[in-house]
Coordinates of C-alpha atoms in Angstrom, one line a residue:
X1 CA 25.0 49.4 -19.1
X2 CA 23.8 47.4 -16.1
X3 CA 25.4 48.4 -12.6
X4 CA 25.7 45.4 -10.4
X5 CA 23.8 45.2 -7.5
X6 CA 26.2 42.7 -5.6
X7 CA 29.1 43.2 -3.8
X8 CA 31.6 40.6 -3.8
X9 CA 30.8 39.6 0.2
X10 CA 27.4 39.2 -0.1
X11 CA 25.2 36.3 -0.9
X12 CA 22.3 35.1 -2.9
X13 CA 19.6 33.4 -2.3
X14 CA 17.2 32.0 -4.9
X15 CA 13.2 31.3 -4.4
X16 CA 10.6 32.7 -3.8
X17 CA 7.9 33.1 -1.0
X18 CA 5.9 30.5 -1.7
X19 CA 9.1 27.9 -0.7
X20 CA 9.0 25.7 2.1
X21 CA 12.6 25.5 2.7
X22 CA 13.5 29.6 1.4
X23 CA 11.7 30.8 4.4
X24 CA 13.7 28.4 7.0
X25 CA 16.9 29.9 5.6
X26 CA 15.8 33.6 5.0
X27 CA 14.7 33.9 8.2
X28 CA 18.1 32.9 9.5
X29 CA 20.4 34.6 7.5
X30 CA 18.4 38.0 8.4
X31 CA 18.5 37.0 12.0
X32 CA 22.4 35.8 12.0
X33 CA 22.5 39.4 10.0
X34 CA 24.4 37.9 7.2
X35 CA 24.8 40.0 3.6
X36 CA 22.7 38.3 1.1
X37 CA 20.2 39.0 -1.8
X38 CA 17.2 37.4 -3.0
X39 CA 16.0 36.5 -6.0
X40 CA 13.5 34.5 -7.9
X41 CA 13.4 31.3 -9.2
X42 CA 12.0 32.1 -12.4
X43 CA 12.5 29.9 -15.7
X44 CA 15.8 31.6 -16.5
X45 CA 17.2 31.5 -13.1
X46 CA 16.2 27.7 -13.1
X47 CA 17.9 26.9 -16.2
X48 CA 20.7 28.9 -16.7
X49 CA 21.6 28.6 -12.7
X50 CA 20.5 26.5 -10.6
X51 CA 20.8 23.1 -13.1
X52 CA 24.0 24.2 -14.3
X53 CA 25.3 24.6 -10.3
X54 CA 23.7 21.9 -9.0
X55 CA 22.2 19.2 -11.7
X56 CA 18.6 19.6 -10.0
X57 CA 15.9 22.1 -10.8
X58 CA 15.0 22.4 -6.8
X59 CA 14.7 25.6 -4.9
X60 CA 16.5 27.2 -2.5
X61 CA 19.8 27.8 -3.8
X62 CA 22.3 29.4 -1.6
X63 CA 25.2 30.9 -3.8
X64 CA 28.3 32.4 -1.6
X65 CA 30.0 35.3 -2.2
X66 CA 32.7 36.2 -4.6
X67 CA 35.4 36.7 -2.6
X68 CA 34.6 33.6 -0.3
X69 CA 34.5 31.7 -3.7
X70 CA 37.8 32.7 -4.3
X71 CA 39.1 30.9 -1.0
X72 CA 37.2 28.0 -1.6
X73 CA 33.6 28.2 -0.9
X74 CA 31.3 25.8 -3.0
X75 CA 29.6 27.8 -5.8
X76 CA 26.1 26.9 -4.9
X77 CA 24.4 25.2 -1.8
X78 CA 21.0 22.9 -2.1
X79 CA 20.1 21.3 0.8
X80 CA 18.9 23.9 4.1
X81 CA 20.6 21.6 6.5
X82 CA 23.7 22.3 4.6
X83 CA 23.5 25.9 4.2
X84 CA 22.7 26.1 7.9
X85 CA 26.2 24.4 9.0
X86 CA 28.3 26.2 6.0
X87 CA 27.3 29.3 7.5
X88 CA 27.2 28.5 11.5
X89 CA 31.2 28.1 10.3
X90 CA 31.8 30.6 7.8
X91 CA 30.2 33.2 10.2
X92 CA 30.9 32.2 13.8
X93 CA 29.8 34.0 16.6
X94 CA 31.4 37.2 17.4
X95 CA 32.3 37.9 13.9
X96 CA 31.9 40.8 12.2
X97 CA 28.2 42.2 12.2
X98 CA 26.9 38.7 13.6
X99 CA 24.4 37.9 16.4
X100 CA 26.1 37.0 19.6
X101 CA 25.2 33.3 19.7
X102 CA 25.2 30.1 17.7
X103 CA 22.1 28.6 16.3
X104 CA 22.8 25.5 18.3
X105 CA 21.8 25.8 21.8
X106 CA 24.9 25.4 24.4
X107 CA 22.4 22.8 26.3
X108 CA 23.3 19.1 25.2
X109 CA 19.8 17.9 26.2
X110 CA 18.3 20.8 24.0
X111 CA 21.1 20.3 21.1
X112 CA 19.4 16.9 20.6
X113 CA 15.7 18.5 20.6
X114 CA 17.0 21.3 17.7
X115 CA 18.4 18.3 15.5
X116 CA 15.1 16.5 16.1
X117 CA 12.9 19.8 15.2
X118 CA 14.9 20.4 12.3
X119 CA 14.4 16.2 11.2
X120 CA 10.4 17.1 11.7
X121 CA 10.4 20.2 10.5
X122 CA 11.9 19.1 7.0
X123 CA 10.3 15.9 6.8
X124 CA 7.2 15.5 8.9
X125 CA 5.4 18.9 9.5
X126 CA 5.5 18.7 5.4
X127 CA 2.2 17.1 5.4
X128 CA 0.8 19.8 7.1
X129 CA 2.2 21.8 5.1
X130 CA 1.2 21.0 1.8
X131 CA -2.1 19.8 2.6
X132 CA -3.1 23.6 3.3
X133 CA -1.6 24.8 0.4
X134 CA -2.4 22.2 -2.4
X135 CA -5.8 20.2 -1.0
X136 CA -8.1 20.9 -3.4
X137 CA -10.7 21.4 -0.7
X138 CA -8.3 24.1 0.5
X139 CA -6.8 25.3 -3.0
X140 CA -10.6 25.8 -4.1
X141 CA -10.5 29.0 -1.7
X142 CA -7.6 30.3 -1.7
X143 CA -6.5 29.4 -5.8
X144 CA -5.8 33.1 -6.8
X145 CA -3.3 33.8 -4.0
X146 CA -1.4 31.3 -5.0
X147 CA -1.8 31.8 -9.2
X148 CA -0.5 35.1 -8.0
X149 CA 2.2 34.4 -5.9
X150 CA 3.0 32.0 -8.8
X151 CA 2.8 34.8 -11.3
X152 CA 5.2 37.0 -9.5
X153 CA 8.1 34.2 -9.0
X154 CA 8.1 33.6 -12.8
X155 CA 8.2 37.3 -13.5
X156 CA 11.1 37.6 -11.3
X157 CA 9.6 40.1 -9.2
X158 CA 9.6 43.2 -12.0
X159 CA 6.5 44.8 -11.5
X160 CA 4.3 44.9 -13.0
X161 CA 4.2 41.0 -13.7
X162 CA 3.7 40.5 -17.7
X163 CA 0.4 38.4 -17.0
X164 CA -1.2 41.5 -15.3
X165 CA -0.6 43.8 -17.7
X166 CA -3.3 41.7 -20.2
X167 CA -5.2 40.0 -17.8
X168 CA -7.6 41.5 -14.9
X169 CA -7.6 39.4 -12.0
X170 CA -11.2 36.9 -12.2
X171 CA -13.7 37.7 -9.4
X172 CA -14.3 34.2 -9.0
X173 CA -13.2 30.4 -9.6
X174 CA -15.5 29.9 -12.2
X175 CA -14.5 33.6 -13.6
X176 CA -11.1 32.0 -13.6
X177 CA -11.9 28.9 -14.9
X178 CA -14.0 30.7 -18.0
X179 CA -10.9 33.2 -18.4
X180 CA -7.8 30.2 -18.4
X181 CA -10.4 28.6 -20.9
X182 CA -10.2 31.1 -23.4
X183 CA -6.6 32.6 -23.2
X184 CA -5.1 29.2 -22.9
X185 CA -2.9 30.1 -26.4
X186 CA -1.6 33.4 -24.6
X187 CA 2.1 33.4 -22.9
X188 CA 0.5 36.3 -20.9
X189 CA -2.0 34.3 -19.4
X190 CA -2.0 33.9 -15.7
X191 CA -0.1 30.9 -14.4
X192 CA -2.6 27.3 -14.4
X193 CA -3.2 25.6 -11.6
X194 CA -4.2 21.9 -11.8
X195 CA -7.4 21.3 -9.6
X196 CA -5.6 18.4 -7.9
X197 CA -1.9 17.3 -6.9
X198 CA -2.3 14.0 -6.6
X199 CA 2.0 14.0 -7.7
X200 CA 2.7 15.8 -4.9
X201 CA 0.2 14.9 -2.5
X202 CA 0.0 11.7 -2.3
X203 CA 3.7 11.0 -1.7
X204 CA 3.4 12.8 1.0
X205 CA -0.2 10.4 2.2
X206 CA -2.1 13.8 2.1
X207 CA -5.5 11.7 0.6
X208 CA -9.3 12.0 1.6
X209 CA -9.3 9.7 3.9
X210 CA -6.2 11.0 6.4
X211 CA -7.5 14.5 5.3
X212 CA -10.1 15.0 8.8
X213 CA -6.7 13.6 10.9
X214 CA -4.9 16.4 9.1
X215 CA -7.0 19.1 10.1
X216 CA -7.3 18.2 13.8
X217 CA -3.7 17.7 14.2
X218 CA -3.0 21.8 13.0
X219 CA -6.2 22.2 15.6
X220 CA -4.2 20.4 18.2
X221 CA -0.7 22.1 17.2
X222 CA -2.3 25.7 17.8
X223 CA -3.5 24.7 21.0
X224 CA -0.4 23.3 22.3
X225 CA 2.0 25.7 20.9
X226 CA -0.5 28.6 22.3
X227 CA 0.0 27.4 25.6
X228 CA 4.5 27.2 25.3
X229 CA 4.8 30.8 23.5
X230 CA 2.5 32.0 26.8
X231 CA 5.3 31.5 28.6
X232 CA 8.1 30.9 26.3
X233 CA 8.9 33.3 22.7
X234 CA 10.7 30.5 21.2
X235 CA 10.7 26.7 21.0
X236 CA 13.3 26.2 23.4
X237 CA 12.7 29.0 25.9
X238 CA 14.6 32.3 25.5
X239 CA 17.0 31.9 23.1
X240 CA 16.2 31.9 19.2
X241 CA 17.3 28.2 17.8
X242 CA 17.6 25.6 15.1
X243 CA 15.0 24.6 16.3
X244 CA 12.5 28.1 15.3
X245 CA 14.0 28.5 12.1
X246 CA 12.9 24.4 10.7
X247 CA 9.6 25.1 12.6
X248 CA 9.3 28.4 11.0
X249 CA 9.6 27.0 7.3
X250 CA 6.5 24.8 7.4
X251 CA 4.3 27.8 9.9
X252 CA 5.2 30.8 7.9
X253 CA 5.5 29.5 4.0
X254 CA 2.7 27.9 4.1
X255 CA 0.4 27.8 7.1
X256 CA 0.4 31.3 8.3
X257 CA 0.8 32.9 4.6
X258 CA -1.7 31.2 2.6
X259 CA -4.9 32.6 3.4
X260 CA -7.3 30.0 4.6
X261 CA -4.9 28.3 7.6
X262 CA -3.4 31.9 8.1
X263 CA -6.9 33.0 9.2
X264 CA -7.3 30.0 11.7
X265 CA -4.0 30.5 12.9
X266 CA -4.5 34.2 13.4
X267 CA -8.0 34.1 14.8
X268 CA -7.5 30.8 17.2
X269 CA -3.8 31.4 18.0
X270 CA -2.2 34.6 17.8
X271 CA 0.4 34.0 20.5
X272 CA 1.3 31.3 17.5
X273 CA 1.5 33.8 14.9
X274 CA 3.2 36.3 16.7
X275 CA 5.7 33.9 17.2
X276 CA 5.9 32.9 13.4
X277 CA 6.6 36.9 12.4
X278 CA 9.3 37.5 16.0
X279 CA 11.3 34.4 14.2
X280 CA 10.8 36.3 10.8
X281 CA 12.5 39.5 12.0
X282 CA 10.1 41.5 12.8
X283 CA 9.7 43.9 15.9
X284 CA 7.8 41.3 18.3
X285 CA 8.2 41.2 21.8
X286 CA 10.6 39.1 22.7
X287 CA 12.6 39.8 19.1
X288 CA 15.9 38.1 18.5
X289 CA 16.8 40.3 15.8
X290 CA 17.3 43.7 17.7
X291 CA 14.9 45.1 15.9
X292 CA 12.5 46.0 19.5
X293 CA 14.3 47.9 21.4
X294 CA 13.4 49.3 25.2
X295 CA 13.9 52.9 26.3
X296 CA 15.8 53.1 30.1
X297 CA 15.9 56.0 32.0
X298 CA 19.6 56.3 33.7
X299 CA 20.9 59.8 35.4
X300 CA 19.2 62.3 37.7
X301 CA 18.1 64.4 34.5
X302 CA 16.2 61.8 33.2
X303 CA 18.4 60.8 30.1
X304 CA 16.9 57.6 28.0
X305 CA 19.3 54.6 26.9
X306 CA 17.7 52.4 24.5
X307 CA 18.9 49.0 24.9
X308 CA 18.3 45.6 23.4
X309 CA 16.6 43.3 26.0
X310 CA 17.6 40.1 24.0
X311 CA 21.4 40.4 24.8
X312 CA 20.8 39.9 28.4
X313 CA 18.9 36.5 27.5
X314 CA 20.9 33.7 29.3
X315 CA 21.3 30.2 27.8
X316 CA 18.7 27.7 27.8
X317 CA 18.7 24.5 30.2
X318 CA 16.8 22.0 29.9
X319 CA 13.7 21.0 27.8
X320 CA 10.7 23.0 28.6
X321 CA 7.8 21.0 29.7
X322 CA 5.3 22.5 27.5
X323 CA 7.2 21.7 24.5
X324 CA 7.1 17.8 25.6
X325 CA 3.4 17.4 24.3
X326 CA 4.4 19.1 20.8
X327 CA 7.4 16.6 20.2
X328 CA 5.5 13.4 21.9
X329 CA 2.6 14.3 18.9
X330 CA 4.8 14.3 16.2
X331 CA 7.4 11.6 17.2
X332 CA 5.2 9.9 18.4
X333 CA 3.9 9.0 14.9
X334 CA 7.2 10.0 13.0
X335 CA 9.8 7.6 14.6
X336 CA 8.2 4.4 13.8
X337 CA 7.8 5.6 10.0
X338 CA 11.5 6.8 10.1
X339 CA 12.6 3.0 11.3
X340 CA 10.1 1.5 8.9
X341 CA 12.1 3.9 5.9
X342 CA 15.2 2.4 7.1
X343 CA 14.6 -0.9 6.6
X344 CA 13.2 -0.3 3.4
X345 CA 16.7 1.8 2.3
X346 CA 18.6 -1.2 3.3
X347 CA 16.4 -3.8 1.5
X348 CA 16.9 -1.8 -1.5
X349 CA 20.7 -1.1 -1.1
X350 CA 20.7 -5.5 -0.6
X351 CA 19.1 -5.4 -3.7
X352 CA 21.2 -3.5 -5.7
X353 CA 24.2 -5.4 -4.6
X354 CA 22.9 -8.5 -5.8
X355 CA 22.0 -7.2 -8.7
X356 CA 25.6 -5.7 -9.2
X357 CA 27.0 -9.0 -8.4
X358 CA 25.1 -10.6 -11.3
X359 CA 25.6 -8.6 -13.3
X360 CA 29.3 -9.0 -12.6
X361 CA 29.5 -12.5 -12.9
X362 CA 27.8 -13.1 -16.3
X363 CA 30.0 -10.3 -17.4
X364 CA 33.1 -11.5 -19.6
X365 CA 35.3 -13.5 -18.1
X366 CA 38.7 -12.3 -17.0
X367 CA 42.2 -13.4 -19.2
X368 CA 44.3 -15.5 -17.8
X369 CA 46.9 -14.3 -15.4
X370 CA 44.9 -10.8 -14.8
X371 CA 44.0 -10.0 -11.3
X372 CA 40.6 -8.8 -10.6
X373 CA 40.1 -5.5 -9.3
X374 CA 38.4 -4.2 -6.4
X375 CA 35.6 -2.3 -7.5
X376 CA 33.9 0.4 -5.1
X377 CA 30.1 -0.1 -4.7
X378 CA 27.9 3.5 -5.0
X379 CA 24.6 2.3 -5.1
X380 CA 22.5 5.5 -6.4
X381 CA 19.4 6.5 -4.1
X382 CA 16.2 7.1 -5.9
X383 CA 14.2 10.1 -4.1
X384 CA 11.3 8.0 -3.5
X385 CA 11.4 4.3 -3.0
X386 CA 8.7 2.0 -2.3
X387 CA 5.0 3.1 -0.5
X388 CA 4.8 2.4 3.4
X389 CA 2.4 2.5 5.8
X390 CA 2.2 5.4 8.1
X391 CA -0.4 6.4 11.2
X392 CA -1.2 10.1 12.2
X393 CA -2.4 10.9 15.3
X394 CA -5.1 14.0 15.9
X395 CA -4.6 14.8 19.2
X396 CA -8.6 13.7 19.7
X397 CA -8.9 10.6 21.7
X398 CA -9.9 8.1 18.8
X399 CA -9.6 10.0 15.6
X400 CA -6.4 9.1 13.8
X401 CA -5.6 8.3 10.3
X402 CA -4.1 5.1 8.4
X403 CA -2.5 5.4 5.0
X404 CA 0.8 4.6 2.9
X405 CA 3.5 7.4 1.6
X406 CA 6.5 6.8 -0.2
X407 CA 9.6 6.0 1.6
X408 CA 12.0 9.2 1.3
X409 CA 15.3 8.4 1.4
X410 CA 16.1 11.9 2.0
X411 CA 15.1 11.4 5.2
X412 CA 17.4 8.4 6.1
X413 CA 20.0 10.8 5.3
X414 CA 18.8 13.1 7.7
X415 CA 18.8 10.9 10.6
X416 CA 22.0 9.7 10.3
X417 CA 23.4 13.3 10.2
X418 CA 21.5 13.6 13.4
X419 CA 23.0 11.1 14.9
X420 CA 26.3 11.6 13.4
X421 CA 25.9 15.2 15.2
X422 CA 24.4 15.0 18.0
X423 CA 24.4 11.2 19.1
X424 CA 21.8 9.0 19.7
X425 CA 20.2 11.2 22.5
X426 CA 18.6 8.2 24.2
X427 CA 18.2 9.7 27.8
X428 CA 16.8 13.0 26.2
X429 CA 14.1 11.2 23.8
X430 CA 12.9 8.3 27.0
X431 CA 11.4 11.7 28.7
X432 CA 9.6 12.2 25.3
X433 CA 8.8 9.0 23.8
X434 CA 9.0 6.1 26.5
X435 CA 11.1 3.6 26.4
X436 CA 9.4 0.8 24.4
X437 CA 9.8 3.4 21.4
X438 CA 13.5 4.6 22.2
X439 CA 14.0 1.0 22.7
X440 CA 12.8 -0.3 19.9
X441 CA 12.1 1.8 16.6
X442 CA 14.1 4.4 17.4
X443 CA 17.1 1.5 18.0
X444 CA 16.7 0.7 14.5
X445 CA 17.2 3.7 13.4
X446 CA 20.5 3.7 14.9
X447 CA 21.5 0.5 14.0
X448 CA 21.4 1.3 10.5
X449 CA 22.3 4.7 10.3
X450 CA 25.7 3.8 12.1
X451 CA 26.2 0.3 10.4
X452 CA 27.6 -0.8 7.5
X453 CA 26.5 1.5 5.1
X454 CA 26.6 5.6 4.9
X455 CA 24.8 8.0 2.7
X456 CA 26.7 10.8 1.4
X457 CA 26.0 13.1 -1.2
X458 CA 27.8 12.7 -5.2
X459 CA 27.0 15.9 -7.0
X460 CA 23.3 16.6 -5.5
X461 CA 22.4 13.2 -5.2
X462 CA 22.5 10.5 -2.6
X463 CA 24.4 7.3 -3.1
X464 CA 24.8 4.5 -0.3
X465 CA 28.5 3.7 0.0
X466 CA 30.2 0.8 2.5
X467 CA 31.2 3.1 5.4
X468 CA 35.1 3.7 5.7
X469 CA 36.5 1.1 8.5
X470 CA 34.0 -1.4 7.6
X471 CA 37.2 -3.7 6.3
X472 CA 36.6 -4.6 2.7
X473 CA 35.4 -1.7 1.2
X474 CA 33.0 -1.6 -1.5
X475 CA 34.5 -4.3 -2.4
X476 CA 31.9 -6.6 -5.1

């Protein structure tokens, strides 16, 4: 008989520790102290779950309760940035068991810098990301971690995991190599690992040549973000934020727990780590999460109140100068690349209406006396489109990197929910880019995002549609 382990107000939360995007919202459902349960995105869970729920086979997958269900809740959740505003309503502050404040700070100036760390967090910090996890310069040394952590998502977490029960773990990468060889045949085998990604990586322009760029940009991160958390414990001061949690994804998942960047980070900046595991829940100083709590001696007879210092944090104004540097260096480099996608979304979206037009007209002809109906244009969005150049900075005078990625149109979406939600921000991002930039690329960005054409999402997937108002709509 199997006893369920799930009431009907509590959620789940599928993948698995080594995902990008599962730590950003783990680490804010434990902070927002929401019910949920976790559990792995193994082969069975992928098939039999998520792709039934949501079409895809990507991970996380936020499932709401039961009972919310019931009244109307979606039955699964995909996209992080979706999750996040589903449950900032569904659990609003001052409900039952919730933290005391929203994720969004109460600042308007530092609502537009949380929209913009989430945007970089999801889109641009990726490289970084992924390039310390799957390099093969940097998979080479750190290869069983991940075969392990790999081994224990497809086991689902039952220990111990069926590959370990048959096979010792290999003292070495050739060991490895020599064992993989020879129980290739064997479903118990552990999990293979290719010795490059170049599927994955180079999407993303991770290559040899912007490789050294890479590495002195996390260099140059740790030093700046050392020198905020000295006088800040979070991104935007005081108060826990948006923007922590889309930071935290990329610094905990993969740069602080994978073993050869979580030594640098540890060793060089620990005021960065310490950071990464107070936005994690646990008891830092500084700890959003009342889990650190201070004694206080009130009375004559010495009697101890412990109290949570957190609750007496006041809101956040205004954006703290030593987190200008860290946003300059990465938008800085990102914003031109997000106008460049732009413009390469609406090329193709021209495209495909010519196309549809064609193939309209050489279509068969209409009878006589019929009218013609209006037919509405979705024009399906590919995940990747074209490749298109791209520049890196290091943060060292005269070493940056040149190369191409593929245009994500994933993150055109995600700009024009920025803007949608918090506005252009124009006098905010002139403090932090200049204004040839905010003039210019960022402009473009704008333009498009609040033109003509909107991106909404049909069933997981992202069409272009002519935006409601625009007159004739989606008219061929």
């Amino acid at each position: 008989m199997v006893t369920p382990a799930v009431d009907d107000d509590t959620y789940i939360l599928i993948g698995s520790e080594l995902s990008y995007f599962a730590a950003k919202i783990r680490a804010y459902l434990t902070w927002k102290h929401i019910p949920f349960k976790q559990t792995l995105a193994t082969r069975t869970a992928i098939k039999n779950i998520i792709h039934p729920l949501t079409g895809t086979h990507y991970v996380p997958v936020l499932i709401p309760p039961k009972r919310a269900q019931r009244n109307g809740a979606p039955k699964a959740i995909q996209d992080t940035r979706e999750m996040v505003r589903y449950l900032e309503a569904a659990h609003p502050p001052g409900s039952e068991g919730m933290r005391g404040h929203s994720v969004w700070p109460e600042d308007p100036e530092l609502r537009v810098v949380a929209a913009w760390c989430e945007v970089l967090g999801d889109q641009w910090l990726t490289i970084q990301g992924r390039y310390w996890m799957l390099s093969p310069d940097i998979l080479t040394q750190q290869q069983l971690f991940i075969e392990t952590e790999l081994e224990d998502t497809l086991s689902g977490g039952v220990f111990p995991p069926t590959s370990s029960k048959s096979t010792p773990p290999s003292p070495s990468p050739s060991a490895r190599s020599s064992s993989s060889s020879s129980s290739s045949s064997s479903s118990s085998s552990r999990p293979a690992m290719s010795p490059s990604f170049p599927a994955i990586l180079d999407p993303l322009g991770i290559t040899p040549s912007t490789a050294p760029t890479i590495r002195h940009q996390f260099s140059t991160l740790l030093t700046l973000l050392t020198t905020h958390f000295t006088h800040h414990p979070f991104l935007l001061g005081h108060r826990i934020s948006l923007a922590d949690f889309s930071f935290y994804a990329c610094f905990h998942a993969h740069l602080s727990r994978n073993p050869v960047p979580g030594i640098i980070m540890k060793t060089t900046a620990p005021r960065v780590y310490a950071w990464v595991e107070r936005v994690g829940g646990l008891a830092r100083a500084g700890s959003a999460g009342g889990g650190v709590v201070v004694p206080v001696i009130t009375g004559s007879g010495g009697e101890i109140e412990w109290v949570d210092p957190y609750t007496a944090v006041k809101p956040d104004r205004g954006v703290p100068e030593t987190l200008r540097p860290v946003l300059e260096l990465l938008m800085g480099d990102y914003v031109p690349h997000l106008a460049e996608s732009c413009r390469l979304v609406e090329e193709y979206i021209a495209q495909q209406v010519q196309q549809k037009r064609r193939s309209r007209a050489s279509g068969s002809a209409v009878s006589s006396g019929a009218e013609e109906k209006e037919a509405v244009i979705d024009i399906p969005l590919p995940r990747y489109l074209e490749w298109q150049e791209f520049r890196m900075r290091s943060g060292k005078p005269g070493l940056e990197a040149r190369g191409r990625r593929r245009c994500q149109t994933h993150a055109v979406w995600m700009c024009q929910q920025l803007v949608r939600e918090v506005g252009a921000g124009e006098k905010v991002l002139l403090g932090i880019l200049g204004r040839g930039m905010v003039q210019g690329a960022w402009r473009r960005c704008v333009e498009f995002v609040s033109g003509r054409w909107e991106i909404v999402r049909v069933q997981g997937e992202l069409v272009a549609r002519v935006r409601v108002g625009e007159g004739v709509r989606g008219r061929l």
